[in-house]
Coordinates of C-alpha atoms in Angstrom, one line a residue:
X89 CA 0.0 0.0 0.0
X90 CA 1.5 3.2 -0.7
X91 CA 1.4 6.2 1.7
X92 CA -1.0 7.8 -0.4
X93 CA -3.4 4.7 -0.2
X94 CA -2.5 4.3 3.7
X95 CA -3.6 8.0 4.3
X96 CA -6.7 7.7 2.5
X97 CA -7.9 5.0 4.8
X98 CA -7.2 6.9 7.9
X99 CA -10.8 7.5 9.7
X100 CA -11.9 10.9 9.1
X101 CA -11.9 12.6 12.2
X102 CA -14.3 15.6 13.3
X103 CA -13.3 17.9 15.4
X104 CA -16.4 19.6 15.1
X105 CA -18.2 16.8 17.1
X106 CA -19.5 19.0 19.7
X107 CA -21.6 21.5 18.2
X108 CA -24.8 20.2 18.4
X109 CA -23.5 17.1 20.1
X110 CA -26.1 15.5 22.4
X111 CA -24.5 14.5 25.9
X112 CA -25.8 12.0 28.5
X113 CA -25.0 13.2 31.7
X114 CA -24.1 10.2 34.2
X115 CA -24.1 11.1 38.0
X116 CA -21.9 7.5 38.9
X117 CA -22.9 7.0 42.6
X118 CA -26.9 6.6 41.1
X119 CA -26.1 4.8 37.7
X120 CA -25.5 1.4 38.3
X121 CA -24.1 -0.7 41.6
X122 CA -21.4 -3.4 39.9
X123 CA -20.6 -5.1 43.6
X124 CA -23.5 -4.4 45.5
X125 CA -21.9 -2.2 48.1
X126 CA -25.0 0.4 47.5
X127 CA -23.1 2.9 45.5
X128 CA -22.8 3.2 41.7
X129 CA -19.2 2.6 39.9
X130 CA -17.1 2.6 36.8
X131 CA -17.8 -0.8 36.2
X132 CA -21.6 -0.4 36.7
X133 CA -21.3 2.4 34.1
X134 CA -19.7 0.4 31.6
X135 CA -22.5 -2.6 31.8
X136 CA -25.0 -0.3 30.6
X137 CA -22.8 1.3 27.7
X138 CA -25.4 -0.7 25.0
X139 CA -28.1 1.5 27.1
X140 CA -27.2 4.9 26.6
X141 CA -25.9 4.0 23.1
X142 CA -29.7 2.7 22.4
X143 CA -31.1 6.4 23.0
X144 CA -28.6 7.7 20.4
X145 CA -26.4 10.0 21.9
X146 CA -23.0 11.0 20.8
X147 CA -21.0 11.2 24.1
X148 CA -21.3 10.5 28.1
X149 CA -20.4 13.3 31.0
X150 CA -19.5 11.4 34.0
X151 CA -19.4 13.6 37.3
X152 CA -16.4 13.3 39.4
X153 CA -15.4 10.1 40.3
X154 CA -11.7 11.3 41.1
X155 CA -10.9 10.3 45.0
X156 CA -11.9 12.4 47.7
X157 CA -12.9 12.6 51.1
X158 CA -16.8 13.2 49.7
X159 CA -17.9 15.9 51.7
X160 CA -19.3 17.3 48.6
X161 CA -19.7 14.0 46.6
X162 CA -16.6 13.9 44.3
X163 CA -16.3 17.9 44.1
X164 CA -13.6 18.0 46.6
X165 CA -11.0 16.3 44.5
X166 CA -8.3 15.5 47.2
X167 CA -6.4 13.0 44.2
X168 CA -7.1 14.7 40.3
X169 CA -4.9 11.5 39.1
X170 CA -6.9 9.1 40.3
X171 CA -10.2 6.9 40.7
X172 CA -11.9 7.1 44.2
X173 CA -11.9 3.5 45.7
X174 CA -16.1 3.6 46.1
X175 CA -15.9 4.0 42.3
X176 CA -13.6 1.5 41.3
X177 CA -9.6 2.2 40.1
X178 CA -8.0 3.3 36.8
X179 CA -8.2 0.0 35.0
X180 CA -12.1 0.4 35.8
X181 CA -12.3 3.7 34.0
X182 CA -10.1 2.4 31.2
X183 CA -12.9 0.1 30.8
X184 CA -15.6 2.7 30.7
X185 CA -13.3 4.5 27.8
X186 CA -13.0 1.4 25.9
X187 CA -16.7 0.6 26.0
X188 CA -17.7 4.0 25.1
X189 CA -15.6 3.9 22.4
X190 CA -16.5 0.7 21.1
X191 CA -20.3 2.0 21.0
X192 CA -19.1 5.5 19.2
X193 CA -19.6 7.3 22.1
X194 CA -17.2 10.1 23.2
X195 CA -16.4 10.2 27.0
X196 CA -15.8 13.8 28.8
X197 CA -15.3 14.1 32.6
X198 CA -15.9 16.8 35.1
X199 CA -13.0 18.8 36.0
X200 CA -13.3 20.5 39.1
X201 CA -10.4 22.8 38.5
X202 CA -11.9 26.2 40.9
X203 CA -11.1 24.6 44.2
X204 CA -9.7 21.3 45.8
X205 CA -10.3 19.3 49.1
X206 CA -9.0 20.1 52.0
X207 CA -7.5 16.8 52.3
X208 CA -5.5 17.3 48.8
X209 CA -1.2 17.3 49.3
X210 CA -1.1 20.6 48.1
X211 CA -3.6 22.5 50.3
X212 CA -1.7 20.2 53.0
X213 CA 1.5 21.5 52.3
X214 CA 0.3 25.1 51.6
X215 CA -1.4 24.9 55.5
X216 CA 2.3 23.9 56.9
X217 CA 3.5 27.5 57.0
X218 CA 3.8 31.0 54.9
X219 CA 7.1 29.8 53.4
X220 CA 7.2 26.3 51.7
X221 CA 6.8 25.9 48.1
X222 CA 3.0 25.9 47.6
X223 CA 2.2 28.2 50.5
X224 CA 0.8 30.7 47.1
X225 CA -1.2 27.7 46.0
X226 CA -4.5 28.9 47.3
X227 CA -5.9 32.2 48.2
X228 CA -4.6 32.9 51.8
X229 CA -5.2 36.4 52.9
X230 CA -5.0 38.4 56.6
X231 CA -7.6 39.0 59.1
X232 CA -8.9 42.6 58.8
X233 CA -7.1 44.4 62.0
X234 CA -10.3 43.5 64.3
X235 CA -9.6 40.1 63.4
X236 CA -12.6 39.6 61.1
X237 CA -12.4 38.0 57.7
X238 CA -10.4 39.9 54.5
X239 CA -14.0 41.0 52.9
X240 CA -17.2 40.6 52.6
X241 CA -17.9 37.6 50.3
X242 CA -20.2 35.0 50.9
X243 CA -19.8 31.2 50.3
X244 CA -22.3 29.6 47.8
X245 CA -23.3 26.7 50.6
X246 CA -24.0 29.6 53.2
X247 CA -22.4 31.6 55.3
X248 CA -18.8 33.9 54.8
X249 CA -16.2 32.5 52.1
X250 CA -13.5 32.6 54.3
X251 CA -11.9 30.2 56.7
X252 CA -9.3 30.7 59.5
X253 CA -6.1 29.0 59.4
X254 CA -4.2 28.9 63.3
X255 CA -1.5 27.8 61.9
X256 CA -0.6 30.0 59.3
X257 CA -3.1 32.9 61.4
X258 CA -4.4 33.6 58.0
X259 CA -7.9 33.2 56.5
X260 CA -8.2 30.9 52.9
X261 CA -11.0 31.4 50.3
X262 CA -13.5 28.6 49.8
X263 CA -16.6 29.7 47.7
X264 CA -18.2 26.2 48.3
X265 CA -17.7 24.0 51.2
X266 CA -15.0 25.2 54.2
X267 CA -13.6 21.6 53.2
X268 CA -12.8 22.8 49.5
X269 CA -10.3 25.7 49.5
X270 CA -10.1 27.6 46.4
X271 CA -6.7 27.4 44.2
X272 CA -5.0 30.7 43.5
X273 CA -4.5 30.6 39.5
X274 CA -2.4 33.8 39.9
X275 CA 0.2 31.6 40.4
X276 CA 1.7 30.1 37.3
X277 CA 2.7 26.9 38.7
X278 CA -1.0 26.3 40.0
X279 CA -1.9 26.7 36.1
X280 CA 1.0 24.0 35.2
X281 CA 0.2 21.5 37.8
X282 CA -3.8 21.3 36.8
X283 CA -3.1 21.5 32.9
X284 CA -0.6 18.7 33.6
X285 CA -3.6 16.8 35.6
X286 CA -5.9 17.7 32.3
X287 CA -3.2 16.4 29.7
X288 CA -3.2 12.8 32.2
X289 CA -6.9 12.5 31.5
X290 CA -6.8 13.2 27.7
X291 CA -3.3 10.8 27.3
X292 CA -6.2 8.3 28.7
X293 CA -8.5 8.5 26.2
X294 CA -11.2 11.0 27.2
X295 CA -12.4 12.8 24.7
X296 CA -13.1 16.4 26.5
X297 CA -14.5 18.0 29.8
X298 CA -17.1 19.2 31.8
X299 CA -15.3 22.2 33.3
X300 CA -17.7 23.0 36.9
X301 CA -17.3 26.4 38.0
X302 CA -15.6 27.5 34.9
X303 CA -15.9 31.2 36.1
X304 CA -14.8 30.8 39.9
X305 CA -11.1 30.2 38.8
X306 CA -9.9 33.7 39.6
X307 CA -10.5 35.8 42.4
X308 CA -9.5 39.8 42.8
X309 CA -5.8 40.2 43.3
X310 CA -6.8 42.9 45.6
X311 CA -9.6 41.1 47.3
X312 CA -12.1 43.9 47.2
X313 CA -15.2 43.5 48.5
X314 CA -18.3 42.4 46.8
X315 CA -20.8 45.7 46.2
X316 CA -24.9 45.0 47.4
X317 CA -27.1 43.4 44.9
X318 CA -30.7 45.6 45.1
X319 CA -33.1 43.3 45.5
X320 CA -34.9 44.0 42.3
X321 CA -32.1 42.3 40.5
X322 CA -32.2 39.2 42.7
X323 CA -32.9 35.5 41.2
X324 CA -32.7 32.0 42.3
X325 CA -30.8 30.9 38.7
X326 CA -27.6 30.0 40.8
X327 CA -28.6 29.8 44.3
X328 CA -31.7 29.1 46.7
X329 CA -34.0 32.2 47.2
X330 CA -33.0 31.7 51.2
X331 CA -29.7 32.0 50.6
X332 CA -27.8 35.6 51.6
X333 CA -25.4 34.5 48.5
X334 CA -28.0 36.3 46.5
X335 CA -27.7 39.0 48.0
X336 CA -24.0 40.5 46.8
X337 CA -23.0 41.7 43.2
X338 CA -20.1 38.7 42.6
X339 CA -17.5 41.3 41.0
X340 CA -14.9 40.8 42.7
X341 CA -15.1 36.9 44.1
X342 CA -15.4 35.1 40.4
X343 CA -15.7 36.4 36.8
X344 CA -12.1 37.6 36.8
X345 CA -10.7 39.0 33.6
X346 CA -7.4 36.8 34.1
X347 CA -9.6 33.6 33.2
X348 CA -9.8 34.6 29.5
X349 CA -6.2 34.1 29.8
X350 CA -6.3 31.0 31.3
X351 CA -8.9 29.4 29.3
X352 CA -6.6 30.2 26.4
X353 CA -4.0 27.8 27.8
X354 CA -6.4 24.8 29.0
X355 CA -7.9 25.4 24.8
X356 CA -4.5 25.6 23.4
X357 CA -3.6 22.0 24.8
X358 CA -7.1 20.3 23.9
X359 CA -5.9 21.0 20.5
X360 CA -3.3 19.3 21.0
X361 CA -5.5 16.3 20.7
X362 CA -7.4 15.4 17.8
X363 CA -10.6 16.7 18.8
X364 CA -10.8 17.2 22.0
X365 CA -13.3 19.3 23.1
X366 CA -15.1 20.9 26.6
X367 CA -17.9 22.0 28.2
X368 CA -18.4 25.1 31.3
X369 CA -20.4 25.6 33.6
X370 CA -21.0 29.3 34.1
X371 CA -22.6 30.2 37.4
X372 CA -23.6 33.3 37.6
X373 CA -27.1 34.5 38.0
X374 CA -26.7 38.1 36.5
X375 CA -24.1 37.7 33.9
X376 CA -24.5 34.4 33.1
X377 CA -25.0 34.7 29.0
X378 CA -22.9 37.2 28.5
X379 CA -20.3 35.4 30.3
X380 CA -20.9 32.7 28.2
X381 CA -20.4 34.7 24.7
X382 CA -17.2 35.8 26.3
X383 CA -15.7 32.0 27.3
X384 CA -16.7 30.6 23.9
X385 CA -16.4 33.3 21.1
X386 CA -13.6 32.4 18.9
X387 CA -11.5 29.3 18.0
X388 CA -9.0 29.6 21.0
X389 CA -11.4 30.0 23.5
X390 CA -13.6 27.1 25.1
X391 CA -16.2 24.9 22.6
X392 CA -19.4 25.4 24.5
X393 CA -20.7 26.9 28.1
X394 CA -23.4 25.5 29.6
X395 CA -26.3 27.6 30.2
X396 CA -28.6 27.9 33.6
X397 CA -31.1 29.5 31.9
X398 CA -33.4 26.9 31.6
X399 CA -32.6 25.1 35.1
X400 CA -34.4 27.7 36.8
X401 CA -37.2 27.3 38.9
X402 CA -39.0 29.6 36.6
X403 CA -41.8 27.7 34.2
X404 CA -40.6 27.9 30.7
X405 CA -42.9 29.6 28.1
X406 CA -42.7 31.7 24.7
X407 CA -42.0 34.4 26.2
X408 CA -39.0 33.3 28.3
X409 CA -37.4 31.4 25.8
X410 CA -37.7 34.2 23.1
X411 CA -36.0 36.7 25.6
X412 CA -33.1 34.1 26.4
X413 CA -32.6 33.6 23.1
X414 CA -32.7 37.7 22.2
X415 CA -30.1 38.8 24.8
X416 CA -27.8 35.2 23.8
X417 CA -27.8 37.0 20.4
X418 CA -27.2 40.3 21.8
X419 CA -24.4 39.1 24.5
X420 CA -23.3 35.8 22.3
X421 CA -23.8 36.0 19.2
X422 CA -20.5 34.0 18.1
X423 CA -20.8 31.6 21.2
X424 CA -22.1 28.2 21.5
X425 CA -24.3 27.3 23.8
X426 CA -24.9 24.1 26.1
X427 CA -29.1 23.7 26.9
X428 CA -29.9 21.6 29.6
X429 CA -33.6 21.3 31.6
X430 CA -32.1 19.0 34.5
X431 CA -28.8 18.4 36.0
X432 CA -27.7 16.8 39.6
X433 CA -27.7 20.8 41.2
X434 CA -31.5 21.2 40.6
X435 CA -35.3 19.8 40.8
X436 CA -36.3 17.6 38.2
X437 CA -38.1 19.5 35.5
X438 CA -41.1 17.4 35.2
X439 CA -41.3 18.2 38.7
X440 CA -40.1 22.0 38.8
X441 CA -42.3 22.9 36.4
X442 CA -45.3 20.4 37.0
X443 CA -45.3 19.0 33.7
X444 CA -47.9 16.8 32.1
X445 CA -46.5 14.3 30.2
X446 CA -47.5 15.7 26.6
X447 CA -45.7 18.7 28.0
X448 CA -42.4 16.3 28.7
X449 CA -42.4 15.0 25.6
X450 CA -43.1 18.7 23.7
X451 CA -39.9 19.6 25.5
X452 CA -37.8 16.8 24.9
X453 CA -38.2 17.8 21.0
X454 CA -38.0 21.3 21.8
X455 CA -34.5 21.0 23.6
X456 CA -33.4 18.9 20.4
X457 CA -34.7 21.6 17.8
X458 CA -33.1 24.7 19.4
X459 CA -29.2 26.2 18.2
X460 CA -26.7 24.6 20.7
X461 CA -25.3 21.4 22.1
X462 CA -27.6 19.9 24.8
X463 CA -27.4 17.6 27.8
X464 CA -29.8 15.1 29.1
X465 CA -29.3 14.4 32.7
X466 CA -29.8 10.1 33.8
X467 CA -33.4 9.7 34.1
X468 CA -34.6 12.4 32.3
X469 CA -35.4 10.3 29.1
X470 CA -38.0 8.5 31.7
X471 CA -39.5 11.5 32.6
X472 CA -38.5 10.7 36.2
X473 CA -40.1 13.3 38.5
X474 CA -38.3 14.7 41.3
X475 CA -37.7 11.8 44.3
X476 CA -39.3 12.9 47.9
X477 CA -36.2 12.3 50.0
X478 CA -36.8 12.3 54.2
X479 CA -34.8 14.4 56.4
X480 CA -33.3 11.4 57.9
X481 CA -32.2 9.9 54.7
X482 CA -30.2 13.4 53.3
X483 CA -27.1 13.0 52.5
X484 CA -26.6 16.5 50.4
X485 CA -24.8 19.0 53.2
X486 CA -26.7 22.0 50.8
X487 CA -29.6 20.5 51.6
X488 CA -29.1 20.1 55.3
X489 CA -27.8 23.5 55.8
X490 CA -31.3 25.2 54.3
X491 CA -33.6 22.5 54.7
X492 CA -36.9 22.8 54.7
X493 CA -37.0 26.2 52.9
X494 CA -34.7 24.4 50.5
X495 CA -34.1 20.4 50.3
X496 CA -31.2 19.9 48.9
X497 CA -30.2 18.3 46.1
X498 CA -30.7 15.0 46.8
X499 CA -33.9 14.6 45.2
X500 CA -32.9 14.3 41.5
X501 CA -29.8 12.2 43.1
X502 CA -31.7 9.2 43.6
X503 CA -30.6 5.7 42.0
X504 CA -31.1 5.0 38.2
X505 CA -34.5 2.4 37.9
X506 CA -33.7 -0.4 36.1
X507 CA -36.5 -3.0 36.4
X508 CA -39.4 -4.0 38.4
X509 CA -37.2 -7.2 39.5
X510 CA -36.2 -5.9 43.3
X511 CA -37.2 -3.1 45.5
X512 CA -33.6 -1.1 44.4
X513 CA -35.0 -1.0 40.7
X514 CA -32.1 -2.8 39.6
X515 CA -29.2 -0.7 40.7
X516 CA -28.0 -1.9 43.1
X517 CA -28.2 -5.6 45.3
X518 CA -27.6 -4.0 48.5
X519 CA -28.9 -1.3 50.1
X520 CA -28.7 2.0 48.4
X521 CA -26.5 5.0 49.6
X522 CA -30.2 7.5 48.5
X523 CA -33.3 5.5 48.8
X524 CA -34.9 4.5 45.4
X525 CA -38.3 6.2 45.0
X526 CA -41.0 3.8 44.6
X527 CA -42.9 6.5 42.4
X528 CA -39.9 5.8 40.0
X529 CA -40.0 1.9 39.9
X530 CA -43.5 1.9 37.7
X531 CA -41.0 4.0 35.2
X532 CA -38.3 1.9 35.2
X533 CA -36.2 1.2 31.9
X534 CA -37.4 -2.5 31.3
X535 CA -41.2 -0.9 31.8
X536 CA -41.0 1.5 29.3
X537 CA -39.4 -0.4 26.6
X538 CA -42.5 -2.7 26.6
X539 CA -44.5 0.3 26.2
X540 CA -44.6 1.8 23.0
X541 CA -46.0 4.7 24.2
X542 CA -43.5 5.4 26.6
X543 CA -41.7 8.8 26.8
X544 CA -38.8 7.1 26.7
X545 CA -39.3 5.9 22.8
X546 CA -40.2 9.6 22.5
X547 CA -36.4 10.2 23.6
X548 CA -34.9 8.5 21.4
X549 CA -37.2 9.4 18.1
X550 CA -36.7 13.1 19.2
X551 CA -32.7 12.5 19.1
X552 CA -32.6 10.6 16.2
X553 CA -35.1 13.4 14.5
X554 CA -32.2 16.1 15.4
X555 CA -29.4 13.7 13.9
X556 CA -31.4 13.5 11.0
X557 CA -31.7 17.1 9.9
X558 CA -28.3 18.8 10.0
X559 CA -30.0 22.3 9.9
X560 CA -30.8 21.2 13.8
X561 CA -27.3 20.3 14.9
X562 CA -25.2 22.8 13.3
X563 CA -27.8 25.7 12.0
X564 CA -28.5 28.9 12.6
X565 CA -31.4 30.4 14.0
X566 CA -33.6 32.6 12.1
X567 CA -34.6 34.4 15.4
X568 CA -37.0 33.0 17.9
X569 CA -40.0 34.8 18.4
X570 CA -43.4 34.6 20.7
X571 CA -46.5 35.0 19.2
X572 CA -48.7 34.2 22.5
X573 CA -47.8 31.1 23.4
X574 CA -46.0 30.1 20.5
X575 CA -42.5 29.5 19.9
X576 CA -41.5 29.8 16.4
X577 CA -38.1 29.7 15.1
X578 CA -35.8 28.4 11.8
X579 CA -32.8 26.8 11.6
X580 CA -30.7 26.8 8.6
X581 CA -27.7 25.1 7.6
X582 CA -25.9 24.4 4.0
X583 CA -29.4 25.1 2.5
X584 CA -31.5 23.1 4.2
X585 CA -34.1 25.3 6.2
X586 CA -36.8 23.8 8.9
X587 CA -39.2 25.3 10.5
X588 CA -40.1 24.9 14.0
X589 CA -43.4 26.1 16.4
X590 CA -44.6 25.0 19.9
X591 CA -47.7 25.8 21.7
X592 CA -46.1 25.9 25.6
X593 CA -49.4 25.6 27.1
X594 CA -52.6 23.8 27.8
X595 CA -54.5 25.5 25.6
X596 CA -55.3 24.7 21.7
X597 CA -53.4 27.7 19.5
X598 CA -54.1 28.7 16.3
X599 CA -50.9 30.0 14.4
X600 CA -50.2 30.7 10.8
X601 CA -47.5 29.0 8.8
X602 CA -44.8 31.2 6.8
X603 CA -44.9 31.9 3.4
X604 CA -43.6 29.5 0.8
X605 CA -43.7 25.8 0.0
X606 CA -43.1 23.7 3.6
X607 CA -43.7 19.8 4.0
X608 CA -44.2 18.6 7.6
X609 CA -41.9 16.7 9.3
X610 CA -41.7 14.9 12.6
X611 CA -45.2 13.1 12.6
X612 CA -43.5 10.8 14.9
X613 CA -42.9 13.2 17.7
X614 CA -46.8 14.2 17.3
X615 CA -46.3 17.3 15.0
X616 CA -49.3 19.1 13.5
X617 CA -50.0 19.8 9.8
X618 CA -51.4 23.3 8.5
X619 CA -55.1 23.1 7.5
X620 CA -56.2 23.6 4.2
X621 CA -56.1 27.2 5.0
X622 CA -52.3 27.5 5.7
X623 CA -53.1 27.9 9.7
X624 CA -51.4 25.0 12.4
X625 CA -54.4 24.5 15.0
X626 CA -51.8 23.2 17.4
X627 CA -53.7 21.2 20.0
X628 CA -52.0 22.1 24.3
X629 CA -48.5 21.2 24.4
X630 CA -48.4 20.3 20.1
X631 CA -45.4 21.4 18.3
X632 CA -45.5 21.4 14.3
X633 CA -42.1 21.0 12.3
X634 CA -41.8 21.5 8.3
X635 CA -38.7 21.6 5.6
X636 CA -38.8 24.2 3.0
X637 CA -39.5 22.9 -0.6
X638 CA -37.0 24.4 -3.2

């Protein structure tokens, strides 16, 4: 074979697979129990690769499974390097890789890059004194000269940010737990040491990154403090209503210019790889989109952010989704976006927005029809409601802090239901570290795929439906627009144009269909078709989808 020969069999590699990818989120302590210690693995994970493959996906997200003492389930990384015992080891997530892989799935993790455990070598060394090598390694500061914490800024699990040290009589940052000390990325060899940690995961085989707290990675080099929020301008997108969090104007604690620096580096070596490719999570309830055109505008900037947007407690209708959509294009207009409705941080949406199943499933192709990348969080495809967890079974330390005015997070944590076969739902054959709601066993996976009618088949038609038309995956949008309770939209891409409208209600709507030659599409997913007249009488929670003629 000559070279020529040899190169034109090489697999064509895209390094565009992101945009527009659909990701399956995978929370491993509730996926699947491999040894029946009560707790999902690695292991479990990669027994039910031929699963998530069925629903059509193109890549997993697995939440940290790195070791760590747990005090916030896996985001206090005390080891980046390595696989927490509970989960499994290395070899274990090798597996995983190679099973992905062997299904076509990519495999990103979550990097929890912002902060580490307390229990991590480095913060232990940095505690040891003001001198030794990594005593700059997180963000020490001194008391104020009454004693009192550096500034005013607030931690996001309650209470002030800031932590005192007796042996080094200094105060360190933590914006989350007091066990997870933020890491100073004003220090260069910080930078090295967790880009070194990123290039051990991609030399492994992962295919990109979940990147939590993407904006918390710098804080003020002054350490100002944090102006008042008016209360006008308050929202529960990041945190709890009861929280004070809420109640400060983050300037100063996250959003730091620096990180567009930073970010350049962590990009420059993904492209180092053939198409490697990440995801952030922007928190920030004010600034969050625009934030989100800044992290991902350009080619050596991030691939996607992922948007809170629509993880708010606030129900979804025309309205609100035309506005998000007309400040992303005010704010973002060259960034990519990454739509999710659920997540392990919030409610279930069926639940959070007490959704009728014809309204679950009008969703499901709505998330699938709009410009962006989207995530689909474990359960969500079985239109799993939110799980009614006791006090006395709470295991979230969120949800203890501001329970009952807030529950915790616990909820949407619960185990993965398999089958009907034992009272666990098939996770797991001991007893489960969240108890496994019973509301959930009639939904169980084995249920539904015995049911035609399920929401579940739903899932995977309204998948396949995006994969089908590229205008969906890679378009552009022709504006999104209310017109009472109707969404309407295009997308476009490489000539091929679709048109998209859903009634988000429980009430028939009568809407007309743009000009020019369109054939309906989607019949499968329950889309209408315009009357003789040219008008969609879209029946409560109907969405109708057509491709322009030529």
């Amino acid at each position: 074979m000559t070279k020529m020969e040899h190169h034109l069999h090489l697999p064509v590699i895209d390094k565009d697979w992101w945009r527009g990818a659909v990701i399956y989120q995978i929370y491993p302590r509730s996926f699947q129990d491999s040894n029946g210690d009560g707790i999902g693995d690695l292991i479990g994970i990669s027994q039910r690769m031929s699963y998530i493959a069925s629903l059509g996906v193109d890549a997993i997200w697995i939440s940290p499974f790195f070791t760590s003492p747990m005090k916030d389930f896996g985001y206090d990384v005390s080891d980046y390097c390595d696989v927490d015992p509970m989960f499994g080891t290395l070899a274990d997530f090798d597996v995983v890789v190679e099973a992905a892989h062997q299904h076509g799935l990519k495999v990103m993790i979550d990097l929890v890059l912002s902060h580490t455990s307390d229990q991590h070598p480095w913060f232990q060394e940095s505690q040891l004194n003001r001198t030794n090598s990594k005593s700059d390694w997180y963000v020490w500061a001194d008391p104020k000269p009454d004693g009192t914490p550096p500034n005013n800024w607030l931690s996001i699990f309650g209470g002030p940010a800031w932590q005192w040290d007796p042996g080094r009589e200094q105060y360190y940052l933590h914006n989350f737990l007091v066990e997870q000390p933020d890491l100073n990325f004003h220090n260069d060899d910080v930078q090295n040491a967790i880009l070194a940690t990123t290039r051990f995961w991609l030399d492994r085989g992962v295919d990109g990154f979940r990147l939590d707290t993407i904006n918390f990675y710098y804080a003020d080099k002054e350490l100002r403090d944090n102006p008042a929020l008016p209360p006008e301008r308050r929202n529960a997108n990041i945190a709890p209503s009861v929280n004070p969090y809420n109640h400060q104007e983050h300037i100063y604690s996250k959003n730091q210019p620096e990180n567009l620096v930073f970010l350049k580096r962590f990009r420059a070596l993904l492209d180092e790889y053939p198409a490697a490719a990440c995801v952030g999570e922007v928190g920030d309830a004010q600034r969050g989109l625009e934030l989100l055109g800044e992290y991902t505008s350009g080619p050596e900037m991030v691939h996607m952010c992922y948007a809170f947007e629509f993880l708010a407690k606030t129900k979804l209708d025309a309205t609100r989704v035309a506005t998000v959509f007309d400040e992303l294009g005010r704010v973002a207009r060259n960034g990519w976006p990454c739509w999710a409705f659920s997540n392990h941080d919030v409610e279930r949406h069926a639940s959070r927005w007490d959704l009728p199943p014809a309204a679950q499933r009008m969703f499901a192709t709505l998330i699938m029809c709009l410009r962006g990348s989207v995530c689909l969080y474990q359960g969500e495809e079985l239109g799993l409601p939110e799980a009614d967890v006791a006090f006395e079974d709470l295991q979230d330390p969120y949800g203890k802090q501001f329970w009952p005015e807030f529950k915790g997070r616990d909820g949407c944590r619960t185990p993965m239901v398999w089958e009907h076969s034992n009272q666990n739902g098939g996770f797991s054959d001991g007893f489960p570290w969240l108890p496994v709601s019973h509301d959930h066993l009639n939904r169980c996976v084995t249920a539904q795929e015995e049911e035609p009618g399920a929401i579940l088949h739903h899932y995977r038609r309204a998948i396949a439906f995006r994969k089908e038309h590229p205008a969906l995956v890679k378009g552009d949008h022709g504006g999104v627009f209310a017109y009472g309770d109707v969404l309407q939209f295009t997308r476009e891409h490489e000539g091929q144009t679709l048109f998209c409208a859903f009634n988000l209600s429980d009430t028939p709507s009568l809407h007309g269909m743009p000009p020019g030659d369109w054939m309906t599409v989607g019949h499968e997913l329950g889309g209408a078709t315009p009357s003789p007249d040219f008008k969609l009488h879209l029946g409560p929670w109907q969405a109708c989808l057509a491709i322009k003629q030529d």
